[in-house]
PDB file of C-alpha atoms in Angstrom:
ATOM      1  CA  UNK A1154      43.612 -37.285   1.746  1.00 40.00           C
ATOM      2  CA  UNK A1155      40.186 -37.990   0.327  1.00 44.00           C
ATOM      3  CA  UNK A1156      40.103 -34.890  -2.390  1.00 52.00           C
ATOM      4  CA  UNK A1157      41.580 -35.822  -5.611  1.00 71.00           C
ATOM      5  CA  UNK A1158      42.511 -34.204  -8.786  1.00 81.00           C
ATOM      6  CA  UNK A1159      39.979 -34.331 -11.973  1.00 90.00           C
ATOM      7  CA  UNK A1160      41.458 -33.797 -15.903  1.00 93.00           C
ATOM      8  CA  UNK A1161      39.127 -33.350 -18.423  1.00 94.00           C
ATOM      9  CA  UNK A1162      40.342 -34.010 -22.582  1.00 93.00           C
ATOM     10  CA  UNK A1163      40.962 -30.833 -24.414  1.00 91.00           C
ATOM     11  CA  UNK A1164      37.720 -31.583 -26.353  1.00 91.00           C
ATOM     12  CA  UNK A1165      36.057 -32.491 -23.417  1.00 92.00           C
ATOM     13  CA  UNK A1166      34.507 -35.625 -24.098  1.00 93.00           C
ATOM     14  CA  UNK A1167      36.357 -37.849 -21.173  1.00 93.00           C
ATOM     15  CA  UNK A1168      37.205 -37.000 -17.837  1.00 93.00           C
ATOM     16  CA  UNK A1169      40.628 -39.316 -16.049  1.00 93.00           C
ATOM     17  CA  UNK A1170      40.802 -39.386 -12.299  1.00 90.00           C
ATOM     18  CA  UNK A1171      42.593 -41.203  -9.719  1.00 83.00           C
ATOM     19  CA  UNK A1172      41.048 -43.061  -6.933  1.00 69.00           C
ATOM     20  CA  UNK A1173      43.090 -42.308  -4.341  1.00 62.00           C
ATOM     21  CA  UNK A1174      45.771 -39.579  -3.269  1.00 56.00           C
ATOM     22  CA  UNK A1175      49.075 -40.242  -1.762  1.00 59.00           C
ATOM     23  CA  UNK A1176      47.796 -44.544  -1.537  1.00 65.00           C
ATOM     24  CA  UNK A1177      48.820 -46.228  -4.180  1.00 71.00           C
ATOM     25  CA  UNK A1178      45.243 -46.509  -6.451  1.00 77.00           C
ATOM     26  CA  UNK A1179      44.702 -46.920 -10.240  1.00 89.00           C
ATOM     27  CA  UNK A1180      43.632 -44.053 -12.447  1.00 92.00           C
ATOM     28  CA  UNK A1181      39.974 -44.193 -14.219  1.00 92.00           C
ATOM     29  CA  UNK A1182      38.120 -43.070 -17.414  1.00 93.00           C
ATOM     30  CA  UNK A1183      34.969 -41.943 -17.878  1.00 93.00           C
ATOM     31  CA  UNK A1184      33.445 -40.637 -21.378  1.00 93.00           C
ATOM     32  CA  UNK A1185      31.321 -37.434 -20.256  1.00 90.00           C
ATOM     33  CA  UNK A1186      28.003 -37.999 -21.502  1.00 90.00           C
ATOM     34  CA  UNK A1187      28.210 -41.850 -19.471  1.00 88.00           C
ATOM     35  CA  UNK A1188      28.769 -43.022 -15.843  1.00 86.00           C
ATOM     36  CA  UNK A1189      30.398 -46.056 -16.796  1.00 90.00           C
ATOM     37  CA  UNK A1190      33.611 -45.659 -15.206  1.00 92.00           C
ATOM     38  CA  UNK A1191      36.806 -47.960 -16.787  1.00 93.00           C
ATOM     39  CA  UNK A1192      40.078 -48.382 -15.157  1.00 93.00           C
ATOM     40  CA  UNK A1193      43.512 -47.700 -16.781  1.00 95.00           C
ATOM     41  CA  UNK A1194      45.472 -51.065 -16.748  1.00 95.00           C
ATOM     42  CA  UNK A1195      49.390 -49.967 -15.947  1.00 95.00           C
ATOM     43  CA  UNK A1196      48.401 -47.286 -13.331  1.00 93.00           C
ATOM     44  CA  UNK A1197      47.451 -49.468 -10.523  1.00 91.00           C
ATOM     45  CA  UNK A1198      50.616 -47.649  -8.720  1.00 89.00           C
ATOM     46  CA  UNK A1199      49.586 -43.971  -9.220  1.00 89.00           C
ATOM     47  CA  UNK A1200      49.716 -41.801  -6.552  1.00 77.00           C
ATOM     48  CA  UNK A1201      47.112 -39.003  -7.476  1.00 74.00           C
ATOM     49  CA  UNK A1202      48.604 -36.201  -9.434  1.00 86.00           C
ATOM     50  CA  UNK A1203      48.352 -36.989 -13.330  1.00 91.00           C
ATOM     51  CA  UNK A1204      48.416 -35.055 -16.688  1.00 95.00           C
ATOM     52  CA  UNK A1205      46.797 -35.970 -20.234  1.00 95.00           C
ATOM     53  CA  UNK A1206      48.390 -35.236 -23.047  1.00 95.00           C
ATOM     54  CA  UNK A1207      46.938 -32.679 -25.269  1.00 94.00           C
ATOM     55  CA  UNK A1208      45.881 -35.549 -27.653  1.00 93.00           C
ATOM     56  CA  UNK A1209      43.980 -37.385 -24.842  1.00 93.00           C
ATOM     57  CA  UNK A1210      45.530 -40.876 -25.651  1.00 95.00           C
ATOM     58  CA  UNK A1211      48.388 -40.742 -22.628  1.00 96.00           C
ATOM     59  CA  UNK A1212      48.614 -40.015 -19.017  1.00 96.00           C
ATOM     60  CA  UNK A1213      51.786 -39.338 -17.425  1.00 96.00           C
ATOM     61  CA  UNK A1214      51.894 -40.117 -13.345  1.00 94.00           C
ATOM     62  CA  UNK A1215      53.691 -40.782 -10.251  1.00 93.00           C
ATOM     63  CA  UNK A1216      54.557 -43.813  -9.498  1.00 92.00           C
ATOM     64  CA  UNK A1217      53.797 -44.473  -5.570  1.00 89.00           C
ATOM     65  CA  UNK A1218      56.344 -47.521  -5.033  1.00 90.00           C
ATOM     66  CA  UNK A1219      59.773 -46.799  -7.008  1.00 91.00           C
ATOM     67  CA  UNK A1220      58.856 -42.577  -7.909  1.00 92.00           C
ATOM     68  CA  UNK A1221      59.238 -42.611 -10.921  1.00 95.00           C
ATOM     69  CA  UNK A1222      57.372 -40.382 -13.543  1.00 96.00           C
ATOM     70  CA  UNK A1223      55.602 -42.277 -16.041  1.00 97.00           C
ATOM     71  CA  UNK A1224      52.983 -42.866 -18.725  1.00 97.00           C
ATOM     72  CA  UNK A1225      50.344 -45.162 -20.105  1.00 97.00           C
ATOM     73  CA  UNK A1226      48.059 -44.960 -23.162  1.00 97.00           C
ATOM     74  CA  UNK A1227      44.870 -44.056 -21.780  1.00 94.00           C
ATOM     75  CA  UNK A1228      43.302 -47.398 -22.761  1.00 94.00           C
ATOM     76  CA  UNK A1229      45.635 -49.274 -20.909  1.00 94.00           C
ATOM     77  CA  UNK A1230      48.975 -50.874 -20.933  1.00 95.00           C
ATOM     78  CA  UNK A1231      52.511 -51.372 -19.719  1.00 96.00           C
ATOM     79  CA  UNK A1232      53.788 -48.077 -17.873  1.00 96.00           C
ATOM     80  CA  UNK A1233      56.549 -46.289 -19.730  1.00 97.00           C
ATOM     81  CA  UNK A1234      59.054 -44.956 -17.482  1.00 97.00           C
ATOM     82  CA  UNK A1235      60.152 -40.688 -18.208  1.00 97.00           C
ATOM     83  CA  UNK A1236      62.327 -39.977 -15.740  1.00 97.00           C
ATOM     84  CA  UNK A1237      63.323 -39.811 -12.378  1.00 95.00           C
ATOM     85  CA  UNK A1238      61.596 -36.523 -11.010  1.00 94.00           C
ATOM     86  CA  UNK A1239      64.140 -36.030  -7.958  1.00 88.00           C
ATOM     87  CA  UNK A1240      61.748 -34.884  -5.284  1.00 88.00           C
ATOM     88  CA  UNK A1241      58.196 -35.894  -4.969  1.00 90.00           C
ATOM     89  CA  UNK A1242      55.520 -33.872  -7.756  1.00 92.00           C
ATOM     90  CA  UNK A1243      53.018 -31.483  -6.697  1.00 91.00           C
ATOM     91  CA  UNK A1244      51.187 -30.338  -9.930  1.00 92.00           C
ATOM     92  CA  UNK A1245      52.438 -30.970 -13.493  1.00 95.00           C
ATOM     93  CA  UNK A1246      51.684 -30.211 -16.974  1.00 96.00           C
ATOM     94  CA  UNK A1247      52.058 -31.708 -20.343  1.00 97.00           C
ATOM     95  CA  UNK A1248      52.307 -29.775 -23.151  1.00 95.00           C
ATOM     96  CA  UNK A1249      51.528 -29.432 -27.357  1.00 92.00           C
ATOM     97  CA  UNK A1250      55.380 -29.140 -28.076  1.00 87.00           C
ATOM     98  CA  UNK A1251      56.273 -32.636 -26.349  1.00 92.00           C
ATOM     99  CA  UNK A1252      57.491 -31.784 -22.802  1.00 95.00           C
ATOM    100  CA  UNK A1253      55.748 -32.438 -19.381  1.00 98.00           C
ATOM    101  CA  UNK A1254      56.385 -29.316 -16.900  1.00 97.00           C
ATOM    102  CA  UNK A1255      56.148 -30.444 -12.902  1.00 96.00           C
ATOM    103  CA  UNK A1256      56.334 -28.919  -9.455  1.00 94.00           C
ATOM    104  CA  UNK A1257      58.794 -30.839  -7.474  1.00 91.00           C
ATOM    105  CA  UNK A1258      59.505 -30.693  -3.262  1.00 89.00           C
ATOM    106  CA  UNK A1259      63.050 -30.803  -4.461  1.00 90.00           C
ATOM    107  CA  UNK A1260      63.485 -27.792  -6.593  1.00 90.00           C
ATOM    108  CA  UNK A1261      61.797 -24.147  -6.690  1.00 92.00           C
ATOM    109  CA  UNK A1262      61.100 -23.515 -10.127  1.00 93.00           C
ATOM    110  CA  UNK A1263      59.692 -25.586 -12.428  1.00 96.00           C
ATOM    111  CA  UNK A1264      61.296 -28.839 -13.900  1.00 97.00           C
ATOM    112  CA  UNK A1265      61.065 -29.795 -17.491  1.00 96.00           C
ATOM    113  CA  UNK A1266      61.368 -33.445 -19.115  1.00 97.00           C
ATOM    114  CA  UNK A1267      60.751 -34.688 -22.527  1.00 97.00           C
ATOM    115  CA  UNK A1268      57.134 -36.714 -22.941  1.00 97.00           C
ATOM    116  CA  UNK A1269      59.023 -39.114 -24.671  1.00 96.00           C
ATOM    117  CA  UNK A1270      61.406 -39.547 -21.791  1.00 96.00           C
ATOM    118  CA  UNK A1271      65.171 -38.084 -20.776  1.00 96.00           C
ATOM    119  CA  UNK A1272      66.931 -36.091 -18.019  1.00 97.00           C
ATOM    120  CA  UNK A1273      64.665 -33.542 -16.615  1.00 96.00           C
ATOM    121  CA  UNK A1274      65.633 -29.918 -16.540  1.00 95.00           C
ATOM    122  CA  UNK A1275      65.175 -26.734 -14.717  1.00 95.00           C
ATOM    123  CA  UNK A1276      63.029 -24.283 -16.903  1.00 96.00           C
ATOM    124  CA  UNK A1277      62.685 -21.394 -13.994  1.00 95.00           C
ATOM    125  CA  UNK A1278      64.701 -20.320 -11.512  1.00 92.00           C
ATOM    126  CA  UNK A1279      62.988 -18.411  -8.807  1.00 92.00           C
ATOM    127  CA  UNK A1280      64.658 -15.529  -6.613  1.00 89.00           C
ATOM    128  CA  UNK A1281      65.390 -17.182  -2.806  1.00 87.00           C
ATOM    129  CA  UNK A1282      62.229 -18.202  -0.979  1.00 86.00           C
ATOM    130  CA  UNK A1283      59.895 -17.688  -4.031  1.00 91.00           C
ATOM    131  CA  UNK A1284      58.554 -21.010  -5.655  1.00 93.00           C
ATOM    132  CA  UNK A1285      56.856 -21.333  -9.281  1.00 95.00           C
ATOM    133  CA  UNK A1286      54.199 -23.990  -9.470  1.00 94.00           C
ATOM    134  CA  UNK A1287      50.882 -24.989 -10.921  1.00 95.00           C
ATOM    135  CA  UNK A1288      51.978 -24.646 -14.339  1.00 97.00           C
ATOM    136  CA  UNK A1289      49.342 -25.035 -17.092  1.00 96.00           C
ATOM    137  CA  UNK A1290      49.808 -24.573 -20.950  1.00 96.00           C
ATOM    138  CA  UNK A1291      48.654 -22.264 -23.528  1.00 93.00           C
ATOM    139  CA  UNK A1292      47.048 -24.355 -26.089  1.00 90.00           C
ATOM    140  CA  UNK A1293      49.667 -23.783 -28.669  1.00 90.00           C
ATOM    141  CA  UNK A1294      52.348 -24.899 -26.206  1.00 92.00           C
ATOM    142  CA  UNK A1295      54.158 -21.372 -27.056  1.00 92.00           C
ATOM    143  CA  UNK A1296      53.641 -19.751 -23.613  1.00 94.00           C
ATOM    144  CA  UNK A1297      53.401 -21.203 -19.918  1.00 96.00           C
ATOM    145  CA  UNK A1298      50.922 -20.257 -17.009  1.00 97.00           C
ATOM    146  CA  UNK A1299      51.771 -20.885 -13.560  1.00 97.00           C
ATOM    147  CA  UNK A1300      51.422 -19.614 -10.145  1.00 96.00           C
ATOM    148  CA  UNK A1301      54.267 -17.622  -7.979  1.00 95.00           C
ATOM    149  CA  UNK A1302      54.221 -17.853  -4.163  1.00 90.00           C
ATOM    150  CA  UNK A1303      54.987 -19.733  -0.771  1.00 80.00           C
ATOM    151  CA  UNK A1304      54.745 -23.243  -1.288  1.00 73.00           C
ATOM    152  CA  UNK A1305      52.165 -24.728   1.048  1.00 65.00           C
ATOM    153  CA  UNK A1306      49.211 -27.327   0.279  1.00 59.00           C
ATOM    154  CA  UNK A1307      46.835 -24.296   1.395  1.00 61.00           C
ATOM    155  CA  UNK A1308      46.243 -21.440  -0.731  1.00 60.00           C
ATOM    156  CA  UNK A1309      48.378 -18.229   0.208  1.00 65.00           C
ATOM    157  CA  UNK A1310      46.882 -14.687  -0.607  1.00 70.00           C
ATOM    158  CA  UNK A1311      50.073 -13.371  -1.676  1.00 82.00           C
ATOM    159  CA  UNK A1312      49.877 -15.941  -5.038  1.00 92.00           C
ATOM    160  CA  UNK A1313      50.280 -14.299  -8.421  1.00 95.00           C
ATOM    161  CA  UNK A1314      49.596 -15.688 -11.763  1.00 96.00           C
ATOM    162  CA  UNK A1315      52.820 -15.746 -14.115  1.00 97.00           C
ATOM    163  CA  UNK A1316      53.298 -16.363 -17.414  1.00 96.00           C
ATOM    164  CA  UNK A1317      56.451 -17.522 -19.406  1.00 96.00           C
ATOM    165  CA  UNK A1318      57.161 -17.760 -23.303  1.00 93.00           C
ATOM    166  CA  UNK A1319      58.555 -20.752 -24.165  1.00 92.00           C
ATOM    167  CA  UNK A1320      60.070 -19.269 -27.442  1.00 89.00           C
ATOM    168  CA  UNK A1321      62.245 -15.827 -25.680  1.00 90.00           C
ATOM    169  CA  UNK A1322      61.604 -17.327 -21.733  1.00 90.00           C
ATOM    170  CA  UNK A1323      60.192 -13.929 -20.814  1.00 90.00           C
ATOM    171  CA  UNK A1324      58.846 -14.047 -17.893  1.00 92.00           C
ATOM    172  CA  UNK A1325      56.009 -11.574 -16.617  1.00 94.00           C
ATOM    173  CA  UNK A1326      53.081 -10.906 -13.743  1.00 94.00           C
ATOM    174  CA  UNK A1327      49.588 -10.994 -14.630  1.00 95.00           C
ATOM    175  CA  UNK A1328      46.986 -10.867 -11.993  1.00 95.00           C
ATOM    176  CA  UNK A1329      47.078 -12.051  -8.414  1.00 95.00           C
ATOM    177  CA  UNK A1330      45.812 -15.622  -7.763  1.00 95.00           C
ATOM    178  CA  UNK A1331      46.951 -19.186  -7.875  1.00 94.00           C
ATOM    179  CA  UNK A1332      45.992 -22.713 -10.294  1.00 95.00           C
ATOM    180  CA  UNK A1333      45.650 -20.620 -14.038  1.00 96.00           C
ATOM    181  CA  UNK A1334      44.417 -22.291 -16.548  1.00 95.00           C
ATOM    182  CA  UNK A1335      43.007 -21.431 -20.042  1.00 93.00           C
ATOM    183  CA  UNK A1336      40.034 -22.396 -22.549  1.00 88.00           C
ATOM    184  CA  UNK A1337      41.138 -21.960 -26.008  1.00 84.00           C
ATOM    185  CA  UNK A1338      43.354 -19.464 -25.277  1.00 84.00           C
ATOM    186  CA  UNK A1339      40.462 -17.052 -24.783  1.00 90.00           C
ATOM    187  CA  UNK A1340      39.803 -16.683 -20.788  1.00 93.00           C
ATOM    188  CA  UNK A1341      42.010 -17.161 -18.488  1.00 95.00           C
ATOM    189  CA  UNK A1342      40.634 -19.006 -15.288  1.00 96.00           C
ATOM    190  CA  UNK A1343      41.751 -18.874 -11.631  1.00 96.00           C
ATOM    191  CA  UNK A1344      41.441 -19.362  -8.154  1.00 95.00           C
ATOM    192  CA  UNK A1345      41.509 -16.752  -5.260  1.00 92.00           C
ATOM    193  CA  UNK A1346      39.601 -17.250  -1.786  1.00 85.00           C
ATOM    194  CA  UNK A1347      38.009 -20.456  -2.414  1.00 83.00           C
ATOM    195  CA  UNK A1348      36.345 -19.475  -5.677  1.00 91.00           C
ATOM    196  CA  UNK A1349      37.222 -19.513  -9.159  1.00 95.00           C
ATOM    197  CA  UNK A1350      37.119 -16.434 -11.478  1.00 96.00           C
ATOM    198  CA  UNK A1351      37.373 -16.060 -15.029  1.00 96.00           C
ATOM    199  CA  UNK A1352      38.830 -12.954 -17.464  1.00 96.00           C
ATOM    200  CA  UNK A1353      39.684 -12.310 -20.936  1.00 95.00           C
ATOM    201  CA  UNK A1354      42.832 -13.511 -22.063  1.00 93.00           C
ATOM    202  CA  UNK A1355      45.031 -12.248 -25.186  1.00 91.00           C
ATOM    203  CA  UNK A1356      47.380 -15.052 -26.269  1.00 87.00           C
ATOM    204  CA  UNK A1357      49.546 -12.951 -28.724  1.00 87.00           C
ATOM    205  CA  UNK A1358      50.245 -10.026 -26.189  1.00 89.00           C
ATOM    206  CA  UNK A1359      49.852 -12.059 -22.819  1.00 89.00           C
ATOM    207  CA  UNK A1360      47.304  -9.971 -21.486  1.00 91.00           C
ATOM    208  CA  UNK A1361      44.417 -10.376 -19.169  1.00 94.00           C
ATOM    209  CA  UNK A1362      42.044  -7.600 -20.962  1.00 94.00           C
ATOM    210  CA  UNK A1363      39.263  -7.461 -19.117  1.00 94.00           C
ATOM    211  CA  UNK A1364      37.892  -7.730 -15.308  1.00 95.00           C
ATOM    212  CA  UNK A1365      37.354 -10.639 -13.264  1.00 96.00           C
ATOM    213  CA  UNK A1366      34.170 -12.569 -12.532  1.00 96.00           C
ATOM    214  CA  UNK A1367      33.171 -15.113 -10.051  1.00 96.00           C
ATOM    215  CA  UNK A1368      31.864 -18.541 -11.746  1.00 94.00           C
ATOM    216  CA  UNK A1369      32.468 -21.232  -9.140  1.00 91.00           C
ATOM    217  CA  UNK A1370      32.650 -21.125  -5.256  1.00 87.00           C
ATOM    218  CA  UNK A1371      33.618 -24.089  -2.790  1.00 82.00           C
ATOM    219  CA  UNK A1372      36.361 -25.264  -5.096  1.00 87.00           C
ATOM    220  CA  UNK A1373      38.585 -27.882  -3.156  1.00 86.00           C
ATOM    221  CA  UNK A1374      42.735 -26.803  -3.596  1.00 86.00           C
ATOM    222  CA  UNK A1375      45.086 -29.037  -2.086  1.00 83.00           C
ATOM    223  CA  UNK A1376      48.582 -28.470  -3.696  1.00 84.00           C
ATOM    224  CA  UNK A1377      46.527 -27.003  -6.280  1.00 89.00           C
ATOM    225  CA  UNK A1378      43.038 -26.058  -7.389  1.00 91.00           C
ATOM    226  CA  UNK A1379      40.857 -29.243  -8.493  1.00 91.00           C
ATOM    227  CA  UNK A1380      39.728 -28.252 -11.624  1.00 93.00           C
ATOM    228  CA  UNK A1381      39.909 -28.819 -15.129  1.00 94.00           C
ATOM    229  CA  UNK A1382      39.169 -26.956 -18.534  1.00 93.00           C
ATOM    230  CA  UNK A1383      38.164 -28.123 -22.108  1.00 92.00           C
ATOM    231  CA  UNK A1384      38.834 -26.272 -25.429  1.00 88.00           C
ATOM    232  CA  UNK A1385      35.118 -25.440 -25.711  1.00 86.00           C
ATOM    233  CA  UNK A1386      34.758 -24.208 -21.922  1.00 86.00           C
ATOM    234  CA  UNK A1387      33.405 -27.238 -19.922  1.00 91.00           C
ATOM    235  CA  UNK A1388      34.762 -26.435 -16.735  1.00 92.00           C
ATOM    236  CA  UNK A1389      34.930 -30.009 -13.706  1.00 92.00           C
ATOM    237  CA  UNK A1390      35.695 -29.721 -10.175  1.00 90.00           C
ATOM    238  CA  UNK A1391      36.007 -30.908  -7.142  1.00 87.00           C
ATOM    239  CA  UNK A1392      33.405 -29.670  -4.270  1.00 83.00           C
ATOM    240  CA  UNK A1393      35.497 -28.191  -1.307  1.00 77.00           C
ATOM    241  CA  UNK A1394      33.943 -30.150   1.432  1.00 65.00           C
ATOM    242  CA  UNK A1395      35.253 -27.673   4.504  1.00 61.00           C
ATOM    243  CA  UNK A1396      34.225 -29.792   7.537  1.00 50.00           C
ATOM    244  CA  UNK A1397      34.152 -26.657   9.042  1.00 57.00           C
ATOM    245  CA  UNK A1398      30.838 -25.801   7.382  1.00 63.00           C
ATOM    246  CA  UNK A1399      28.993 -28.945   7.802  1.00 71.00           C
ATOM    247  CA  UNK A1400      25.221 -28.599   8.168  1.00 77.00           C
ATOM    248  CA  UNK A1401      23.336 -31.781   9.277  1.00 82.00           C
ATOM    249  CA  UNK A1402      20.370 -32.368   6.775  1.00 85.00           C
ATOM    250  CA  UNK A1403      17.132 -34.345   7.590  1.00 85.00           C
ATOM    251  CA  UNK A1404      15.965 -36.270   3.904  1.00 83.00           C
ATOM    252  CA  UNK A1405      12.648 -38.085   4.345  1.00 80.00           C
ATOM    253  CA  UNK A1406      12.223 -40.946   1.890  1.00 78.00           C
ATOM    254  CA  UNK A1407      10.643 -38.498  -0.957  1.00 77.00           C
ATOM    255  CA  UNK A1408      13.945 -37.034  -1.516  1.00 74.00           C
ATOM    256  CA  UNK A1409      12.650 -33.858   0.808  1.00 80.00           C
ATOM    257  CA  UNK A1410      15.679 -32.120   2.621  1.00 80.00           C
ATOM    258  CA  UNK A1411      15.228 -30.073   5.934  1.00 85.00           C
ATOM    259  CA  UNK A1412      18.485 -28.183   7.690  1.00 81.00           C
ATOM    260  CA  UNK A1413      18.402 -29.346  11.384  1.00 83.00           C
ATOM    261  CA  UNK A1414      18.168 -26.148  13.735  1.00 80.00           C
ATOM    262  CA  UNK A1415      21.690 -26.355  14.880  1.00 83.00           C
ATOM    263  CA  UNK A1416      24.870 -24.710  13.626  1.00 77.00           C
ATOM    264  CA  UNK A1417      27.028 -25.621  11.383  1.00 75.00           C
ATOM    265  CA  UNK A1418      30.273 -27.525  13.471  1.00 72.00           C
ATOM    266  CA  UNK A1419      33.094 -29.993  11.871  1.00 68.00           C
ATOM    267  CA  UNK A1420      30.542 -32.602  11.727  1.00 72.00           C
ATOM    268  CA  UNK A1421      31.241 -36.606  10.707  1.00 69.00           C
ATOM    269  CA  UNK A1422      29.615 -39.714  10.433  1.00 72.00           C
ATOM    270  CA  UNK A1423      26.093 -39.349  11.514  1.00 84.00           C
ATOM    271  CA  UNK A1424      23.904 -42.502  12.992  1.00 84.00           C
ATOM    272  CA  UNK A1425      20.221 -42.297  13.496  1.00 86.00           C
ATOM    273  CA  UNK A1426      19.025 -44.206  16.039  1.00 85.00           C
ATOM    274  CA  UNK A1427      16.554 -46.770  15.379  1.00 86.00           C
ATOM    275  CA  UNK A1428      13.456 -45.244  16.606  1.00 85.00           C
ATOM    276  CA  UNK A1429      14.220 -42.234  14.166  1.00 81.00           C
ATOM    277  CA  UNK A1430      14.466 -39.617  16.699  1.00 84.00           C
ATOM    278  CA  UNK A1431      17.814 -38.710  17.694  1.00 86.00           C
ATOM    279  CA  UNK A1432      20.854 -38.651  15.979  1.00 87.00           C
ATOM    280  CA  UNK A1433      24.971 -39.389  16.902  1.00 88.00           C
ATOM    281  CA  UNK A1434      27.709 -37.532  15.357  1.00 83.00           C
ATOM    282  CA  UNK A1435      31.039 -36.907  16.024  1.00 78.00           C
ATOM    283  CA  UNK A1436      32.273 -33.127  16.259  1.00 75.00           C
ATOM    284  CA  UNK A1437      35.954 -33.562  14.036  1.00 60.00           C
ATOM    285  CA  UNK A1438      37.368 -30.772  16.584  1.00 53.00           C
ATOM    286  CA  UNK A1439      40.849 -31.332  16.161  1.00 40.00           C
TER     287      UNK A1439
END
């Protein structure tokens, strides 16, 4: 796959990034404010899913080769191994009170393992054909966010947003959608039909409190919604680029764009031929 995940800091100064999905590809920096892009020496085996700890000065990955969880300090080093996941990682977390929270293939509720490294172990258990994943954490680290649902790398309409105190492990519904997230423990945001929406949140009664508003369409999910949330709000994404809705797009060399009268088709790789006048594409009709 060509869509990868994007995490920015909690203060939202760097974004981290992987090169690749599923091919073994190293993880990069970037401060926000600068397009000088660094790579993070260690990770040159990560497989695309990460997580940053709340601190910004670790990432915990996949390893593609042996699949192994692990982590590296941010500016680079010698990969620390956690643990051995069992199953491969879908979406993950890493958490304020020390512990990373994953998705794995192998188990349907969430798996829990110490950021300093141990024996992972189950945190939810899920009724028979239900699965828990996305999880996300409240900025205190006293309450978890995650989604509830068929497991698929496609959104499903019948995903609802969960949350689960870490403190009692209560366990309640609050709204449907899928990929929660929060920003300072003040809005909840979400993903339902391609777009994400945002709503009041309550930390101390674990409450959505108000309605829901569109902010974002065309946001890619695979697995789980590609986006990421800051402290102070800055929201990054990935585009959803739906081949399906592919318009071909004339730019002249002063930057001009004109829409070519034809209709939108699964359109790839475009030549223009060298007199200028016609165009070859292939139709990705499969």
């Amino acid at each position: 796959t060509m869509f990868n995940p994007v995490v920015i800091s909690k203060d939202g100064r760097r974004l981290i990034f992987s090169g690749q999905a599923e091919i073994a590809s190293l993880i990069y920096s970037r401060p926000i404010d600068d397009l000088r892009v660094t790579a993070i020496d260690g990770t040159e085996n990560s497989a695309g899913v990460l997580a940053l700890s709340p601190d910004g000065n670790w990432v915990a990955f996949v390893d593609l080769v042996d699949g192994l969880l692990k982590k590296v300090p941010t500016l680079g080093g010698v990969p620390y191994t956690l643990c051995e996941p069992g199953g491969k990682i879908w979406s993950m977390a890493w958490g304020p009170g020390g512990s990373i929270v994953y998705e794995s293939s192998d188990f349907a509720g969430l798996m829990q393992v110490s950021s300093s490294g141990g024996l992972p172990s189950r945190l939810t258990n899920p009724e028979s054909g239900i699965f828990h994943k996305q999880p996300s954490f409240l900025e205190d680290g006293s309450a978890l966010l995650f989604s509830v649902g068929e497991r698929g790398s496609t959104t499903r309409q019948t995903d609802r947003i969960s949350i689960l105190s870490m403190e009692s492990g209560a366990q309640k519904d609050l709204i449907d959608g899928a990929s929660p997230q929060t920003a300072n423990n003040e809005l909840l945001v979400y993903y339902r039909d391609h777009t994400l929406w945002v709503a009041r949140f309550d930390a101390d009664s674990l409450q959505v409190t108000s309605d829901s508003i569109p902010i974002e369409n065309n946001v890619h999910y695979e697995d789980f919604a590609h986006f990421s949330l800051s402290n102070d709000g800055t929201l990054v994404y990935v585009v959803d680029a739906n081949l399906d809705r592919r318009n071909l797009v004339w730019v002249d060399r002063g930057g001009t764009e004109t829409a070519l009268a034809i209709e939108p088709m699964p359109f790839v790789m475009p030549r223009i031929s060298p007199d200028g006048e016609q165009v070859v594409v292939v139709v990705d009709d499969f």
